[in-house]
XYZ file of C-alpha atoms in Angstrom:
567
model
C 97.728 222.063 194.836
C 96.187 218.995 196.206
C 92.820 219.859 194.954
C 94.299 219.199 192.027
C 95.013 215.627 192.524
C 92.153 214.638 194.065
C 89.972 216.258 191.370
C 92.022 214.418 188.398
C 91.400 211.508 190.627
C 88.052 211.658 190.700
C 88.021 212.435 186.798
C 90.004 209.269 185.958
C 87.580 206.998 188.398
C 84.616 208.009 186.480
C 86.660 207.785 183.153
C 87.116 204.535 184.318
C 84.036 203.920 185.443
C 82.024 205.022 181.754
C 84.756 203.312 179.821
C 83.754 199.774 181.542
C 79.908 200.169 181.147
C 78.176 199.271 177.240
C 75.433 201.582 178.572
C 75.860 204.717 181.047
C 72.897 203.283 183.127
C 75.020 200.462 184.079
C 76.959 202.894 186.686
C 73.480 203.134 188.613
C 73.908 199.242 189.002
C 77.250 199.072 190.737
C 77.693 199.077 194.166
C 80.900 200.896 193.572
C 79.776 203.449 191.124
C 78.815 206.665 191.184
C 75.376 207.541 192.097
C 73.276 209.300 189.460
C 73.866 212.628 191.838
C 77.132 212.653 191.830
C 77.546 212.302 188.442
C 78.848 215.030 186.248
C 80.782 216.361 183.070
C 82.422 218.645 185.571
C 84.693 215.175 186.528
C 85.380 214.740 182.820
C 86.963 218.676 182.238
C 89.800 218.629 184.456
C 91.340 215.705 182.638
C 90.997 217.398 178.975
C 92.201 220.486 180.178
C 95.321 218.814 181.616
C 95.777 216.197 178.633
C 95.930 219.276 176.353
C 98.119 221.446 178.576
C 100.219 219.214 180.625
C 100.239 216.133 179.674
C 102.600 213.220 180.849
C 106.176 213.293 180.230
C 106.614 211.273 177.083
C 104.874 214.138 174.709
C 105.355 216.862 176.944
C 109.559 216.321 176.760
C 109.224 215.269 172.492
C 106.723 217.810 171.434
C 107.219 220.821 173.769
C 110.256 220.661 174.484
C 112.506 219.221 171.865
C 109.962 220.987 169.156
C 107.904 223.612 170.420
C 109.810 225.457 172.763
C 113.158 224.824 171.069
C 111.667 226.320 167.456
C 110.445 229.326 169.018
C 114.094 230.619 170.204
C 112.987 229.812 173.931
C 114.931 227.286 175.292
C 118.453 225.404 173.521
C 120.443 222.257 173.861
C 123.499 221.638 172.942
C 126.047 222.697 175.814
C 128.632 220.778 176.755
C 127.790 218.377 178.784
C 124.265 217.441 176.974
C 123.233 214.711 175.594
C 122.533 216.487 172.260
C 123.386 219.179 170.130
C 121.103 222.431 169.378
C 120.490 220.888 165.876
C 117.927 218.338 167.532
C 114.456 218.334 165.836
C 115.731 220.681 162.905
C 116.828 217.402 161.629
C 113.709 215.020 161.008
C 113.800 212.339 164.049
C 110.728 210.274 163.736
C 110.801 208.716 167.087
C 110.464 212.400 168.396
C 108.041 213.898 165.791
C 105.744 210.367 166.329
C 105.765 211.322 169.962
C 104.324 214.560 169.362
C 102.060 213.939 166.329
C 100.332 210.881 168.043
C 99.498 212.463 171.428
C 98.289 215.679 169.596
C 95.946 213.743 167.055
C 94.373 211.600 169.850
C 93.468 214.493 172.036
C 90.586 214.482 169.923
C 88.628 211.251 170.914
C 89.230 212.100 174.862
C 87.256 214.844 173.693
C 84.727 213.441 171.536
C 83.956 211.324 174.451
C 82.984 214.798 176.845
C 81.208 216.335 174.143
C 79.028 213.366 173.614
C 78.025 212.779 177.144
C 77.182 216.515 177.583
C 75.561 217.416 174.235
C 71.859 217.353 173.269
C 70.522 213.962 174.229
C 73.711 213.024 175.629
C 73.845 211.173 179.079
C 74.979 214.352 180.936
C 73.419 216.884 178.690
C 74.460 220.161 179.728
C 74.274 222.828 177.207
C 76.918 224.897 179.142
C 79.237 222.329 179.804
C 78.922 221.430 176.125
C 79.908 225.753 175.219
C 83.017 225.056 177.006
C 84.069 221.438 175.456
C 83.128 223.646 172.136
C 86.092 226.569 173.594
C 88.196 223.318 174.577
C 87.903 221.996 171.099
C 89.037 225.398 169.419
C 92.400 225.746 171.215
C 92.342 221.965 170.355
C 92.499 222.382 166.527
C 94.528 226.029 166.758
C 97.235 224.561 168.278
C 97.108 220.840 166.279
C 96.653 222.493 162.405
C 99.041 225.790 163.701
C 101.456 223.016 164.488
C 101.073 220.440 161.511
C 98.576 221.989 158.993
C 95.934 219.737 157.163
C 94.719 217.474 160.070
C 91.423 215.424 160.203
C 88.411 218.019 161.654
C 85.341 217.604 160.178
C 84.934 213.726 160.022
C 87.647 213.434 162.980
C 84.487 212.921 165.512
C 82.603 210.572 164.078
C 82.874 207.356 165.473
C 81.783 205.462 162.048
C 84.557 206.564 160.130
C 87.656 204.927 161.016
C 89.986 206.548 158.661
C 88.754 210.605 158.405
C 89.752 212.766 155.689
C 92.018 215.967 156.153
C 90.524 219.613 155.847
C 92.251 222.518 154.713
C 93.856 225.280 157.293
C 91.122 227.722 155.869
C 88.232 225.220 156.538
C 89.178 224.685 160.208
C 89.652 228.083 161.156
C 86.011 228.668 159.764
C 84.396 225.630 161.733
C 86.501 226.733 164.824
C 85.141 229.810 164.976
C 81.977 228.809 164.223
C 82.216 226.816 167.222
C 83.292 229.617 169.419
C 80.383 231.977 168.096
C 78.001 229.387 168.758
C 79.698 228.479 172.449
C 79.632 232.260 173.234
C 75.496 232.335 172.204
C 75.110 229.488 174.481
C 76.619 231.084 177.500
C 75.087 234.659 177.199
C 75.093 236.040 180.627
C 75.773 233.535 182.333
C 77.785 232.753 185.047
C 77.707 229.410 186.124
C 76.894 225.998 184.839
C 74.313 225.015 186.522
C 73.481 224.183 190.196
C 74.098 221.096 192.945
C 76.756 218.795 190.827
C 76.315 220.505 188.083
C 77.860 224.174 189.592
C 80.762 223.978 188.099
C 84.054 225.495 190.561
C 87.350 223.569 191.246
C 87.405 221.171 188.531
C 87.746 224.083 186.242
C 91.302 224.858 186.241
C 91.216 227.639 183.813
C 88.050 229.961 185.536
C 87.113 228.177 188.558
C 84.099 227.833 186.535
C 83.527 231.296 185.684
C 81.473 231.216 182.467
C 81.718 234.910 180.995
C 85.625 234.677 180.885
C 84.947 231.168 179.206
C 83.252 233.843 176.960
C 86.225 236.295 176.989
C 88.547 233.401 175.844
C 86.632 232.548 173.338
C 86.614 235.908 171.520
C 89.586 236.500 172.606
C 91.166 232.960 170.390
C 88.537 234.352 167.657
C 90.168 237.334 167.285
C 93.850 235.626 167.599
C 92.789 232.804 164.690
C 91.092 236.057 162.753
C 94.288 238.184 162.590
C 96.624 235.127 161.762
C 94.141 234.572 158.741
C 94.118 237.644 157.784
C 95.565 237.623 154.117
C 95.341 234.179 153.672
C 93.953 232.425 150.090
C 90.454 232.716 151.215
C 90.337 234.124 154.372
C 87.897 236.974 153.045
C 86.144 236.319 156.275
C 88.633 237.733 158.376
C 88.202 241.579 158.730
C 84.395 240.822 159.680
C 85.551 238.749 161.877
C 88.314 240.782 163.774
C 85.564 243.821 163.819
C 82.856 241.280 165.764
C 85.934 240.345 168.132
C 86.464 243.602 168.376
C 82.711 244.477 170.160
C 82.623 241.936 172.552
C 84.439 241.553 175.654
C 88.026 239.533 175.741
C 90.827 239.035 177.933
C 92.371 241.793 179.084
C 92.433 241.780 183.156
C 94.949 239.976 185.212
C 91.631 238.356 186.491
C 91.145 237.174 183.071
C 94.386 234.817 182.933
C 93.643 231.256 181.942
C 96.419 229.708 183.764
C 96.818 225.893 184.106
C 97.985 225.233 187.980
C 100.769 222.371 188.229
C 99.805 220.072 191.060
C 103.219 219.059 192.634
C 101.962 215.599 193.698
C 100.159 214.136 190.355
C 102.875 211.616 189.058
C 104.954 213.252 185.987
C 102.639 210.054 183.924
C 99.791 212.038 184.340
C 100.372 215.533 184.742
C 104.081 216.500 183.282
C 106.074 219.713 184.485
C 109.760 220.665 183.074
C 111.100 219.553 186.542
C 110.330 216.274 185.452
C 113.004 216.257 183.026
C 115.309 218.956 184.520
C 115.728 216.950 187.638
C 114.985 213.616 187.160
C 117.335 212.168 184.877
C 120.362 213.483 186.598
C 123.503 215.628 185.929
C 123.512 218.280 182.894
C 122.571 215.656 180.040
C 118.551 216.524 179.671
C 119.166 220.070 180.814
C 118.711 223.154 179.009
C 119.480 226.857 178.176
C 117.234 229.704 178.033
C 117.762 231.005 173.721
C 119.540 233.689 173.238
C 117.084 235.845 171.619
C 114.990 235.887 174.502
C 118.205 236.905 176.549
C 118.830 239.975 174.910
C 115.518 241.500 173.933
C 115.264 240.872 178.046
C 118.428 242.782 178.716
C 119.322 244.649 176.466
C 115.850 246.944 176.909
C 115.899 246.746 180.951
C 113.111 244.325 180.940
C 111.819 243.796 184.842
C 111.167 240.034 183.343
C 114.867 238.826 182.685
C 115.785 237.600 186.570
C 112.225 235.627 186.682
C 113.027 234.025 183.193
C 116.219 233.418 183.718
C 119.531 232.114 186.465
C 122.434 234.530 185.954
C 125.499 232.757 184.575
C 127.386 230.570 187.049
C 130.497 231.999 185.537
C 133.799 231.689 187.278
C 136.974 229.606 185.398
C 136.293 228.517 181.952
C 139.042 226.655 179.545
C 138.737 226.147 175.553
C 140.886 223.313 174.717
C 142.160 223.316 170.814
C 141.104 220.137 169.698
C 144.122 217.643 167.968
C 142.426 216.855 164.646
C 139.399 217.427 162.815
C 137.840 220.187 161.463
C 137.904 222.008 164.892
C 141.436 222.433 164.557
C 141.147 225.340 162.312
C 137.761 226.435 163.377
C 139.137 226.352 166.928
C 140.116 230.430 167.175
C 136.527 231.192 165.426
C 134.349 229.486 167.683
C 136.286 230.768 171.019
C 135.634 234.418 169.272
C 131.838 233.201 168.707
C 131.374 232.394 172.343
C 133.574 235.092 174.016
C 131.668 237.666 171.357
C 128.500 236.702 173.662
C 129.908 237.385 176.487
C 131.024 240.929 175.393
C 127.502 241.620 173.752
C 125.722 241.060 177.434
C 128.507 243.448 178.617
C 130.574 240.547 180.929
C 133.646 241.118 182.767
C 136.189 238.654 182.129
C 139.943 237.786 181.960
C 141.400 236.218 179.319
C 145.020 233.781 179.477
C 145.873 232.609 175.743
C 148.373 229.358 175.375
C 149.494 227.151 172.360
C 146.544 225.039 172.902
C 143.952 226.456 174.960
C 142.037 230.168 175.973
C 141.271 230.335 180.122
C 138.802 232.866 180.764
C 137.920 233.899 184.253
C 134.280 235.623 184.494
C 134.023 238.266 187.356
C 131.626 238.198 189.858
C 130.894 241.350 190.622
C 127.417 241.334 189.385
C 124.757 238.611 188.050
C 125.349 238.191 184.041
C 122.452 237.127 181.959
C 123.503 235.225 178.927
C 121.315 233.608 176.330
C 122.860 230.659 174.547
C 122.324 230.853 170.370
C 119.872 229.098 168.867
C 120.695 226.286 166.755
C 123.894 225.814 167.327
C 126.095 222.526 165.597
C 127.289 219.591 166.725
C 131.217 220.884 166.236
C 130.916 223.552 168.304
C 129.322 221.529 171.058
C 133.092 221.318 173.361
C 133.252 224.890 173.675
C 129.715 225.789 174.801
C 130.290 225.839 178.087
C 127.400 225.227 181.025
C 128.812 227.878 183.007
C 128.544 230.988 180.467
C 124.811 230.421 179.529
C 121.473 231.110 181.564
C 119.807 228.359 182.575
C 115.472 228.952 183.077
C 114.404 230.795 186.261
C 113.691 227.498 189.272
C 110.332 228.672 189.159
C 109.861 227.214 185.852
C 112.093 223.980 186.512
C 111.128 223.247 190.023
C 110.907 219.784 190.915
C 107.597 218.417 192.219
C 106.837 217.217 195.530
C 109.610 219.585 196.871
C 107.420 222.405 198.346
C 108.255 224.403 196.045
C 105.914 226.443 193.269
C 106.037 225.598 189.718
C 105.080 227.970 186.890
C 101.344 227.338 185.533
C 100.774 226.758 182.115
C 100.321 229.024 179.543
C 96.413 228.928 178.267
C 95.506 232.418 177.160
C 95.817 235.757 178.940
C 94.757 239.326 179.413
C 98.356 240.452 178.017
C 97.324 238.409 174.376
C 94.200 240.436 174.610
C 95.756 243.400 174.969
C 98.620 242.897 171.872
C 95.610 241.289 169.731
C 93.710 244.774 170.296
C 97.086 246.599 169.944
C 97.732 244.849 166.635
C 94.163 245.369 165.150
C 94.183 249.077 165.575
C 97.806 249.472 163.521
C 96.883 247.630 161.165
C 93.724 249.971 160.849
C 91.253 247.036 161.459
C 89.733 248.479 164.959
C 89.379 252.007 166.949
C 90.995 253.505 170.054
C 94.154 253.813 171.222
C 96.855 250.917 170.125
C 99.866 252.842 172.839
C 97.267 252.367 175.782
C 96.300 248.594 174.591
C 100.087 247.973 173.858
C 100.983 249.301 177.464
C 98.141 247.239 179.023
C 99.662 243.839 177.524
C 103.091 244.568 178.571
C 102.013 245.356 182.616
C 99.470 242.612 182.497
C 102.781 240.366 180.901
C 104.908 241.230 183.559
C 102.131 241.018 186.560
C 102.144 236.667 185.486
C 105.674 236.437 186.483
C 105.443 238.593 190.148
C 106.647 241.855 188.787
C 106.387 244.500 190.907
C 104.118 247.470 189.894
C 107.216 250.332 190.366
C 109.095 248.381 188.179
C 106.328 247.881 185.103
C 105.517 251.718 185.984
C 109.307 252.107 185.324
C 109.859 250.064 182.270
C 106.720 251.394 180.947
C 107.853 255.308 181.295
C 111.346 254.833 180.321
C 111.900 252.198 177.447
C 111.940 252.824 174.305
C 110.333 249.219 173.921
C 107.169 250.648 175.693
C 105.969 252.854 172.872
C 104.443 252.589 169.581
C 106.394 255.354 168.260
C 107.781 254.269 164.701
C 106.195 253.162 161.828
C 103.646 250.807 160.836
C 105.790 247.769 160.276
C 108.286 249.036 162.893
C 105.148 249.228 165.728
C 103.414 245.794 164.599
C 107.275 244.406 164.825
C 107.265 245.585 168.659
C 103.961 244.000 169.686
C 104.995 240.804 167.782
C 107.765 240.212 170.124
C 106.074 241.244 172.982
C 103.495 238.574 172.532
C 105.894 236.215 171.576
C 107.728 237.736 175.059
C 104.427 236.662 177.280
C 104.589 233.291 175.533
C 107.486 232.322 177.598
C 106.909 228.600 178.450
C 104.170 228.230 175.726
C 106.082 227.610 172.745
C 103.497 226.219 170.557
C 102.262 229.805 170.270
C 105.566 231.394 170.914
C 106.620 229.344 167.872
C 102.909 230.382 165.899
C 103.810 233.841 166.203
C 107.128 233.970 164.882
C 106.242 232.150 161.652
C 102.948 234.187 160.953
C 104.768 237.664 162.009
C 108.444 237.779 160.968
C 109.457 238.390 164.469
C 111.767 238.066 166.295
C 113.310 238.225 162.876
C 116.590 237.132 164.342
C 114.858 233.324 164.328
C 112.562 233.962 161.794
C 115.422 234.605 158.945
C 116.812 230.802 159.467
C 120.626 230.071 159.888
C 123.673 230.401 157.040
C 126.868 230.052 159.093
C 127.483 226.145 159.272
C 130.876 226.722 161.275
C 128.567 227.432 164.028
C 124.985 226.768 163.184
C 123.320 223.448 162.217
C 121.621 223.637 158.727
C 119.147 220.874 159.199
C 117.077 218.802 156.967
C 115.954 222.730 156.323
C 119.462 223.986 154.944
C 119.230 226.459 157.397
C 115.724 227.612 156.975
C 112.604 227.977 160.072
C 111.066 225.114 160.778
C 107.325 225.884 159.312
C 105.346 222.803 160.395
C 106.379 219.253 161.459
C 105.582 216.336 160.228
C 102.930 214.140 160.437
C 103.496 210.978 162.474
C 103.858 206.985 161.044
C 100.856 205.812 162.686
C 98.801 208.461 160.604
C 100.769 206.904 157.086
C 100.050 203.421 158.327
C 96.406 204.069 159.357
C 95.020 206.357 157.236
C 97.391 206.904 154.351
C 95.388 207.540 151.216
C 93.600 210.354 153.210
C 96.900 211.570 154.368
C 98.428 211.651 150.800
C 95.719 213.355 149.623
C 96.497 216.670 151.879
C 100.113 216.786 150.877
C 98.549 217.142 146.839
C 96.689 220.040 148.256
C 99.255 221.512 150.743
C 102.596 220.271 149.816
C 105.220 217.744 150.593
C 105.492 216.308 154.649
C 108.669 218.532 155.232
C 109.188 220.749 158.061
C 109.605 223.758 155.535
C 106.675 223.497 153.892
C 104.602 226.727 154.746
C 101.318 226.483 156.095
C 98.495 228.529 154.840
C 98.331 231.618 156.612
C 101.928 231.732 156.282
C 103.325 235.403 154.902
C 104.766 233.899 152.019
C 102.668 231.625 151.163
């Protein structure tokens, strides 16, 4: 991926280069500039798309990892051996939630600045480029008010007010897909941006510049923001809007995937991967598990997926050691039933040697074991979660950089989303045709992302019971929940979306009551809805800030957001 690198490299010179001049016609001046030929908005789009995808490792460790990821059931702390317990984030930490609030809400000027240069009258005026800074902007503001709620939108742009007030859930979701509707008139049938510097190809690392599946995503996020409205206080706009999604093209073709390439050379302060923190703080202290939940929907309904998700268990000799005092002394026999009970749900050989003080197991190795570790789990159980019993993620997803070896893209949008968001329209009676076939379709075009082979999705698809739409209506929207949720491996501000707008997996959506073995939180036990808004917001602009909490509630992670079920 080397393109890569030298294509955010030529993004950040001429970053560099605008940010120095008072006046854009200052670059025409400089010996060292640009020339006005070369100059392009095409040099200013791999750096947003990156920034919002992959950005470096501070927020990408804090806010998808310790948040995003971790709240949608994905990935878990909190074996022995790291540095914290599963209870991380479900606890307020405001170093952590500042992290992620603070690179989220400044996303927005980096691209302000684009969408001035390229806009009518703007320095690099191109109407196309500006359709796709439009598209940029939407899964922008999806994933910042999905995540927190009330954020600044309307006013958020304008660089003569300093301290912008917050808009309601309902009013973004409106202006967003306003945005897209007008993005997707701008690019009719068009395919390209323009011609010379302005064709736009490798510094698009979603399409390669392709502007109709710019289009596709578009409707396609429509149709995803439309359905997660749907019910809302006010979101009377919603059916009309699913049925014009509906009669347009989206994503639905392995083709269509927007898929963020990880350059293995960029420095981890510019472009962030997991391998930055999986390898390169040493040992087992910043390493993780792959959740539980994921584990056994995987496994436990012969899902092609589980061996490129997930490492089978290193297994082997494992000893519990009865603590001397504290509460683990009489908690000691549960919590060796808790873990061992794992093992026997994923069906794992072992023996097992009881003494006064301690339980030795010895895990066969006949066969590879996939084990997810719980979600949540408490800081007293922490000495008996063992590294060895649990699945860590698949190398592909943890590689290192500048080994050689491939790292997993990021999650934009893809044809399998199309496919469930189709799927999910027609059982809910909001669109025609055939949900089985669409259902199907997202499920092979899943699988095809993470190299499985087409005799095993034929397989999976003709066998499990997990293929097929075959129960009721609640039972058939519960399947293609976690199925999307499924294909949002890696993406856990959307994994983590779905889950709190469907129900499912219900198994994270019902919370935690168990405090032997679970940690209750600053949310006694309940999901994690939102989080919080960051201290720089409070000490910048905290009248405006106080005045969305009247409107939607207190600044606590379990405060529901508005398109929430129950809300």
């Amino acid at each position: 991926m080397k393109g890569i690198l030298k294509i955010f490299s030529a993004t950040l010179l001429l970053i560099f280069s605008l940010s120095s001049c008072s006046d854009f016609e200052e670059i025409n001046t400089k010996p060292d500039a640009f020339t006005s030929d070369e100059v392009s908005a095409k040099y200013f789009l791999t750096g947003i798309q990156i920034e919002l995808y992959a950005p470096n490792r501070y927020p990408y460790w804090r806010a998808q990892l310790i948040h995003a990821d971790r709240f949608a059931g994905m990935f878990t702390f909190g074996f022995n051996g790291c540095w914290w317990n599963d209870g991380l984030a479900y606890s307020y930490s405001g170093g952590y939630t500042d992290a992620a609030y603070d690179w989220m809400a400044s996303y927005v000027s980096k691209l302000s600045v684009y969408q001035n240069f390229v806009k009518e009258g703007g320095d690099l005026e191109n109407e196309n480029f500006y359709a796709i800074g439009l598209i940029m902007k939407g899964l922008y503001y999806q994933m910042y008010t999905d995540t927190f709620g009330m954020v600044p939108y309307t006013e958020a742009s304008n660089p003569d007010i300093i301290t912008p007030k917050f808009d309601t859930q309902e009013e973004i979701y409106k202006g967003v897909i306003a945005d897209l509707d007008r993005a997707m008139e701008i690019i009719g049938s068009q395919t390209e941006t323009g011609t010379g510097v302005e064709l736009l190809t490798g510094n698009d690392l979603f399409f390669n510049g392709d502007l109709q599946k710019w289009k596709k995503m578009a409707n396609t996020l429509k149709l995803r923001m439309a359905l997660r409205a749907q019910g809302a206080t006010g979101a009377g706009f919603a059916d009309a809007v699913i049925n014009e999604a509906l009669s347009s093209p989206l994503l639905t073709d392995e083709g269509d995937n927007a898929l963020l390439p990880k350059d293995i050379e960029i420095s981890q302060w510019a472009n962030a991967a997991y391998g930055d923190v999986w390898h390169n703080f040493g040992g087992r202290g910043s390493k993780w598990k792959v959740g539980k939940t994921v584990v056994d929907y995987l496994r436990d309904n012969n899902d092609p997926r589980l061996p490129h998700y997930a490492e089978p268990i290193i297994g082997g000799e494992v000893t519990f050691t009865k603590p001397s005092e504290g509460s683990g002394v009489a908690l000691f026999d549960k919590y060796v039933s808790f873990i061992l009970g794992e093992l026997d749900n994923a069906g794992v050989s072992y023996t097992r040697e009881d003494s006064a003080d301690q339980v030795k197991i010895n895990v066969s190795d006949e066969q590879p074991y996939y084990v997810g570790q719980p979600t949540r789990l408490n800081g007293d159980i922490y000495p008996h979660v063992k590294y060895e019993l649990f699945s860590a993620p698949a190398e592909w997803v943890v590689n290192p950089k500048n080994s050689g070896e491939p790292i997993f893209p990021e999650v934009v949008m893809t044809a399998a989303e199309g496919n469930f968001l189709q799927a999910e329209a027609i059982v809910k009676g909001l669109g025609s045709g055939d949900a089985q076939t669409y259902y199907q379709n997202g499920i092979a075009e899943a699988m095809k992302i993470w190299n499985v082979g087409q005799d095993e999705i034929d397989n999976f698809l003709a066998n499990e019971d997990m293929a097929l739409l075959n129960g009721t209506m609640e039972e058939n929207l519960e399947k293609i929940a976690i199925q999307r949720w499924l294909a949002s491996y890696t993406d856990g501000f959307e994994a983590w979306a779905i889950v709190r707008d469907t129900g499912y997996p219900k198994e994270l959506a019902n919370g935690v009551s168990d405090y032997d073995i679970y940690s209750a939180g600053t949310l006694n036990g309940e999901y994690p809805q939102r989080m919080r808004y960051g201290n720089q917001e409070y000490n910048t602009n905290g009248a405006n800030l106080e005045a969305a909490l009247q409107i939607q509630g207190p600044d606590e992670q379990g405060t529901e957001l508005w398109w929430a079920p129950n809300n």
